Amino acid sequence: MAKKERLMITGGHALEGEVRVSGGKNTAVAVIPATLLADEPCVIENLPDIEDIHALVDILRSLGAEVDYAPDAFMRVDPRPAHGCQVGYRDAQRLRASYYMIGALLGRQGKAEVAFPGGCKIGSRPIDQHLKGFQSLGAVVRDQGGVINAEGEMIGNDVFFDMVTVGGTINVMLAAAKARGTTIIYNAAKEPHIVDLANFLNSMGAKVKGAGTDVIRIKGQSYLHGTTYAVIPDQIETGTLMIAAAATHGDVAIRGCIPQHMEALTAKLLEMGVKVTDNDDAIRVRTTGAHRAVNLKTQVYPGFPTDLQQPMSALLTTAHGTSMVTETIFEQRFRHLDEMARMGARVRVVDRTAIIEGVPQLYGAPVTTTDLRAGAALLVAGLMANGITEIYEPEHIDRGYEHIEEKLRAMGAEIWRETIE
Ligand code: EPZ
């Protein structure tokens, strides 16, 4: 029988001290495919050492790119020998961001055959807007038995998104960077990783303006040179660590982060009675008293991020009063709540709102992760709980959090990993 692992946590220890944030997952998974657009080698630094990055290394190599990868140090990609255009089912299923290979390959050579992506099961997650964007730029797109077959010379055009989509915005930026003429994306996403991808592309000589607003203009360039680029720190890891510090009534300095990216979470934590202070690239979070219940609604940036809704709802399980958490982005992002109910959380879901009645204490229990941020929520719950929490299927967590056990242990958490049959 295959060996599996579980994470074990003895809860109740206040997190204290310092922790350094890793490079951003959702930036890295866009920047790595973007190296295919370069006409010279690129070096990327500050990449998190996580499963999604390993999967992308394998995909780049399978396309023929030369990849030199030293986890925790750098990745050098020479895209010149990459002549492949196919990403098969097994590779594409390893991560959501495999869909960026469509935009990158179309941008590079006007042809992509990429199987539908995998990633967290948090709703139906269609990619119709991505495909509509490629079609606006001149691609003929066909869905052939679960494989997206897109082909055509990219020619700049206006792209209007029906809804704000992070993935769609990034994919069209990739397809447009080397297009003939100018592309204008209307109703673009404004997340920090959109801005970081634009900075990366511009560091290769691309002409991307307006990233961080809802209109992005991309003047296609025929040649993009090599670059050395460090990705921004992970906004969601920063937020998860802030929540964990508050949840354990600890006192933690989170270093190497960008406090401006955290404003929506900071505002909610302050409303709960948590003390949050920041300076240039650090945030200190501490809690001495009780937490107050709050209401929140997930929104596109700069609103409260859906990726922090799950860990935040873990924190709210022991706040004084009743919190209402409304998820507006993904329709199935509450699967962690049933698991937390095993730990004593009092929660019910009505439509897209979780109603969380604060209880005095969570208790350790066996629980199972269903997706990446559900895993983060269970980690937070386990750190808060009285007794031992066993978290099954921790591989979801490994997809997005670098060295999470080591980081938590260094701040006083009692957490370890066991192999099970
Ligand atoms: C990205 O997913 C992130 N993934 C997600 O992070 C994150 O939760 C999400 O953006 C929102 O911030 C990566 O960066 C790899 P969307 P994505 O396109 O691109 C609908 C994590 O935990 N939609 O902004 O899939 C869609 O169904 C992960 O790190 C369409 O209908 O998100 C959703 O309701 C999970 N058609 C909404 O738009 C489309 O063509 C927003 O999705 C595209 C999206």
PDB file of C-alpha atoms in Angstrom, residues 120-123 125 236 239-240 243-244 247 265 296 298 304-317 325-327 329-340 347 354 356 362 368-381 384 396 401:
ATOM      1  CA  CYS A 120      -8.140  23.276  -6.052  1.00  0.00           C
ATOM      2  CA  LYS A 121     -11.703  21.971  -6.299  1.00  0.00           C
ATOM      3  CA  ILE A 122     -13.457  25.095  -5.073  1.00  0.00           C
ATOM      4  CA  GLY A 123     -16.114  25.550  -7.730  1.00  0.00           C
ATOM      5  CA  ARG A 125     -13.825  27.352 -12.467  1.00  0.00           C
ATOM      6  CA  ILE A 236      -1.517  34.822   1.066  1.00  0.00           C
ATOM      7  CA  GLY A 239      -1.967  36.662   5.626  1.00  0.00           C
ATOM      8  CA  THR A 240      -2.034  33.057   6.812  1.00  0.00           C
ATOM      9  CA  ILE A 243      -4.025  34.928  11.160  1.00  0.00           C
ATOM     10  CA  ALA A 244      -2.058  32.115  12.841  1.00  0.00           C
ATOM     11  CA  ALA A 247      -5.306  32.711  16.498  1.00  0.00           C
ATOM     12  CA  LEU A 265      -6.925  41.640   6.226  1.00  0.00           C
ATOM     13  CA  LEU A 296     -16.645  39.875   5.839  1.00  0.00           C
ATOM     14  CA  THR A 298     -14.603  38.180  -0.284  1.00  0.00           C
ATOM     15  CA  PHE A 304     -10.800  40.826   1.179  1.00  0.00           C
ATOM     16  CA  PRO A 305      -9.084  37.973  -0.741  1.00  0.00           C
ATOM     17  CA  THR A 306     -10.969  34.729  -1.219  1.00  0.00           C
ATOM     18  CA  ASP A 307      -7.703  32.874  -0.546  1.00  0.00           C
ATOM     19  CA  LEU A 308      -7.725  34.167   3.049  1.00  0.00           C
ATOM     20  CA  GLN A 309     -11.416  33.515   3.672  1.00  0.00           C
ATOM     21  CA  GLN A 310     -10.757  29.936   4.793  1.00  0.00           C
ATOM     22  CA  PRO A 311      -7.953  30.569   7.344  1.00  0.00           C
ATOM     23  CA  MET A 312      -9.841  33.648   8.562  1.00  0.00           C
ATOM     24  CA  SER A 313     -12.982  31.609   9.211  1.00  0.00           C
ATOM     25  CA  ALA A 314     -10.887  29.301  11.406  1.00  0.00           C
ATOM     26  CA  LEU A 315      -9.849  32.299  13.498  1.00  0.00           C
ATOM     27  CA  LEU A 316     -13.490  33.416  13.770  1.00  0.00           C
ATOM     28  CA  THR A 317     -14.638  30.092  15.273  1.00  0.00           C
ATOM     29  CA  VAL A 325     -18.501  35.224   6.079  1.00  0.00           C
ATOM     30  CA  THR A 326     -19.742  35.617   2.514  1.00  0.00           C
ATOM     31  CA  GLU A 327     -17.820  34.002  -0.331  1.00  0.00           C
ATOM     32  CA  ILE A 329     -15.759  34.438  -5.861  1.00  0.00           C
ATOM     33  CA  PHE A 330     -15.942  30.625  -5.719  1.00  0.00           C
ATOM     34  CA  GLU A 331     -19.100  28.620  -5.063  1.00  0.00           C
ATOM     35  CA  GLN A 332     -17.515  25.729  -3.098  1.00  0.00           C
ATOM     36  CA  ARG A 333     -15.017  27.317  -0.812  1.00  0.00           C
ATOM     37  CA  PHE A 334     -16.540  26.217   2.489  1.00  0.00           C
ATOM     38  CA  ARG A 335     -15.519  22.567   2.545  1.00  0.00           C
ATOM     39  CA  HIS A 336     -13.146  23.193   5.463  1.00  0.00           C
ATOM     40  CA  LEU A 337     -16.089  24.117   7.688  1.00  0.00           C
ATOM     41  CA  ASP A 338     -17.368  20.543   7.997  1.00  0.00           C
ATOM     42  CA  GLU A 339     -13.900  19.498   9.113  1.00  0.00           C
ATOM     43  CA  MET A 340     -13.713  22.306  11.675  1.00  0.00           C
ATOM     44  CA  VAL A 347     -20.976  26.776  11.793  1.00  0.00           C
ATOM     45  CA  ALA A 354     -21.101  30.900   6.528  1.00  0.00           C
ATOM     46  CA  ILE A 356     -19.979  31.204  12.535  1.00  0.00           C
ATOM     47  CA  LEU A 362     -11.703  24.173  19.597  1.00  0.00           C
ATOM     48  CA  THR A 368      -8.878  16.019   6.105  1.00  0.00           C
ATOM     49  CA  THR A 369      -7.834  18.823   3.768  1.00  0.00           C
ATOM     50  CA  THR A 370      -9.880  19.241   0.591  1.00  0.00           C
ATOM     51  CA  ASP A 371      -7.902  22.056  -1.049  1.00  0.00           C
ATOM     52  CA  LEU A 372      -4.905  24.296  -0.399  1.00  0.00           C
ATOM     53  CA  ARG A 373      -6.473  27.060   1.685  1.00  0.00           C
ATOM     54  CA  ALA A 374      -8.804  24.592   3.426  1.00  0.00           C
ATOM     55  CA  GLY A 375      -5.524  23.039   4.557  1.00  0.00           C
ATOM     56  CA  ALA A 376      -4.335  26.436   5.795  1.00  0.00           C
ATOM     57  CA  ALA A 377      -7.596  26.820   7.709  1.00  0.00           C
ATOM     58  CA  LEU A 378      -7.119  23.424   9.376  1.00  0.00           C
ATOM     59  CA  LEU A 379      -3.540  24.350  10.284  1.00  0.00           C
ATOM     60  CA  VAL A 380      -4.807  27.504  12.006  1.00  0.00           C
ATOM     61  CA  ALA A 381      -7.578  25.530  13.724  1.00  0.00           C
ATOM     62  CA  MET A 384      -5.685  27.028  18.289  1.00  0.00           C
ATOM     63  CA  HIS A 396      -2.701  20.137  -0.583  1.00  0.00           C
ATOM     64  CA  TYR A 401       3.244  26.818   1.623  1.00  0.00           C
TER      65      TYR A 401
END
